[in-house]
Amino acid sequence: MNHSPRLLALTLVIALAACKPHGEQTPPTAATPKPASTPATTPMPAATAGLADVGAQPKLRLPTVDGKTFDLAEQRGHWVVVNDWATWCGPCLKEMPELSALAAMREYIKVVGVANDDIEPAKLQEFLQQHPVVYPIVQVDPAAPPGDFSPPPTLPISWLIGPQGKVVKRFMGPVTAKDIEAAIAAAGGPAPN
């Protein structure tokens, strides 16, 4: 059977489009492949206006999936990592155990996971039983982010908030404990032991 290159390309485009999260739009032009040295990220809608910029003092107060409330304002005096992620994002899942270990090992660092998922809360709780973390998780509608945060342009994305409540650094793509501790030390916080 002789398949034309055009038919093969169309089949590939349809297959790739089926892998996108609900609500994501296909860009009008083909994306160029990323170099091998670029960390893997999962694209999200392109809106970036309103993302908490360095120096901003964002507000974030939401119910957690375990029925409590996470309030960024109540975390003053700590370094806080606000980590946007989703259950369907491979790089997000890879960084979760390291963020959990960091939150458990460093009393001065707090982490909150912001699940950008439009799944039922019960399904998210089931997912978290399979991928447990020690930090609180809040769930947001990916199309209607909370407060001072816009839809992330990529996942994962993390913000490091300083003890005074201001954004110190934004990490686009996967982040490690070493990255976070280095950013804290560079901003005048404790150096890693």
XYZ file of C-alpha atoms in Angstrom:
193
model
C 0.000 0.000 0.000
C 1.460 3.387 -1.028
C 0.795 6.193 1.503
C 1.381 9.727 0.321
C 3.570 11.966 2.524
C 0.635 14.374 2.856
C -1.651 11.635 4.282
C 1.069 10.510 6.671
C 1.637 14.100 7.867
C -2.110 14.635 8.349
C -2.380 11.423 10.391
C 0.548 12.532 12.578
C -1.006 15.977 13.187
C -4.333 14.414 14.207
C -2.601 11.962 16.552
C -0.567 14.711 18.203
C -3.609 16.966 18.568
C -5.370 14.201 20.485
C -2.619 14.318 23.142
C -3.266 17.928 24.121
C -5.092 18.736 27.366
C -8.729 19.790 27.146
C -9.144 23.373 25.989
C -5.674 23.868 24.496
C -5.640 25.508 21.093
C -3.372 24.380 18.250
C -1.050 27.198 17.155
C -1.484 28.346 13.547
C 2.096 27.413 12.576
C 4.104 24.290 13.235
C 6.298 24.441 16.323
C 10.025 24.065 15.892
C 11.585 21.182 17.815
C 13.365 22.076 21.045
C 17.102 21.460 21.321
C 18.040 18.459 23.473
C 19.481 20.749 26.186
C 16.139 22.513 26.768
C 14.213 21.083 29.762
C 10.996 19.309 28.856
C 7.865 21.338 29.536
C 4.244 20.935 28.637
C 2.760 23.876 26.696
C -0.290 25.650 28.049
C -2.368 28.533 26.648
C -0.164 31.457 25.621
C -1.519 34.097 28.049
C 1.308 35.618 30.097
C -0.087 39.010 31.051
C -0.582 39.181 34.791
C 1.828 36.397 35.680
C 3.317 37.276 39.028
C 6.510 39.125 38.115
C 9.680 39.370 40.193
C 9.044 41.956 42.891
C 5.251 41.528 42.812
C 3.417 40.611 46.004
C 0.797 38.140 44.745
C -2.251 36.994 46.655
C -3.301 33.363 46.711
C -5.990 32.022 49.033
C -7.715 28.771 48.039
C -9.221 25.638 49.572
C -6.930 22.616 49.514
C -8.049 19.213 48.288
C -7.991 17.965 51.904
C -10.557 20.575 53.019
C -8.215 23.150 54.579
C -7.286 26.573 53.224
C -3.939 27.677 51.850
C -3.290 31.409 52.220
C -0.027 32.774 50.847
C -0.285 35.780 53.206
C -0.127 33.412 56.200
C 3.256 32.099 55.008
C 5.159 35.352 55.751
C 8.570 34.607 57.242
C 8.988 31.509 55.046
C 10.237 30.970 51.532
C 7.312 29.630 49.493
C 7.368 27.663 46.260
C 4.102 27.990 44.307
C 4.234 25.114 41.820
C 1.749 25.023 38.925
C 1.334 21.474 37.630
C -1.214 19.036 36.183
C -1.878 15.309 36.418
C -1.279 14.885 32.665
C 2.121 16.664 32.715
C 5.053 14.225 32.777
C 7.737 16.755 33.858
C 5.393 17.918 36.648
C 5.076 14.398 38.026
C 8.840 13.939 37.882
C 9.492 17.007 40.080
C 6.783 16.297 42.698
C 8.840 13.850 44.854
C 11.777 16.265 44.976
C 9.547 19.204 45.945
C 7.952 17.028 48.619
C 11.358 16.056 50.026
C 12.442 19.715 50.023
C 9.311 20.764 51.939
C 9.862 17.957 54.454
C 13.587 18.691 54.970
C 13.612 22.497 55.163
C 11.398 24.121 57.801
C 11.926 27.561 56.267
C 10.591 26.423 52.852
C 6.887 25.875 52.198
C 5.515 24.409 48.967
C 2.000 24.560 47.550
C 0.961 22.635 44.464
C -1.538 24.350 42.171
C -3.232 21.623 40.118
C -4.280 23.076 36.755
C -6.751 20.290 36.060
C -10.372 20.221 35.030
C -10.919 16.755 36.504
C -13.329 15.949 39.305
C -11.881 16.641 42.793
C -12.390 12.981 43.722
C -10.248 11.936 40.726
C -7.539 14.373 41.822
C -7.607 12.906 45.330
C -7.284 9.392 43.859
C -4.334 10.611 41.793
C -2.667 12.073 44.905
C -3.024 8.734 46.697
C -0.876 7.254 43.915
C 1.512 10.271 43.925
C 1.556 11.494 47.555
C 3.263 14.727 48.608
C 3.684 16.367 52.028
C 2.673 19.829 50.840
C -0.869 21.163 50.297
C -2.523 20.913 46.886
C -5.130 23.329 45.570
C -7.078 22.778 42.364
C -7.836 25.556 39.903
C -9.704 25.818 36.647
C -6.938 26.120 34.013
C -8.983 28.772 32.174
C -9.689 30.825 35.320
C -6.538 31.005 37.471
C -6.679 32.466 40.964
C -5.956 36.038 41.987
C -2.657 37.407 40.737
C -1.755 34.386 38.607
C -2.665 34.045 34.906
C -2.919 30.791 32.979
C 0.643 29.478 32.889
C 2.241 29.487 29.424
C 3.878 26.137 30.195
C 3.812 23.461 32.856
C 5.430 23.066 35.210
C 6.065 26.633 36.299
C 7.076 27.644 39.813
C 7.389 30.909 41.674
C 9.725 31.428 44.612
C 8.122 33.853 47.061
C 10.388 35.452 49.662
C 9.673 35.816 53.394
C 8.148 39.289 52.809
C 5.655 37.849 50.313
C 7.311 39.123 47.115
C 8.222 37.060 44.056
C 11.973 36.458 44.037
C 12.218 34.192 40.981
C 10.048 32.450 38.403
C 11.120 29.028 37.105
C 9.755 28.092 33.676
C 9.876 24.312 33.318
C 10.980 21.647 35.766
C 12.732 22.804 38.931
C 14.953 20.928 41.378
C 15.566 21.376 45.086
C 19.085 22.512 44.189
C 17.656 25.233 41.882
C 15.345 26.485 44.622
C 17.997 26.454 47.357
C 20.465 28.266 45.065
C 17.838 30.945 44.305
C 17.126 31.355 48.033
C 20.842 31.730 48.804
C 21.275 34.225 45.907
C 18.384 36.285 47.323
C 20.056 36.489 50.756
C 18.397 33.484 52.392
C 20.026 30.470 54.019
C 22.588 28.601 51.938
C 22.054 24.840 51.531
C 24.120 22.693 53.909
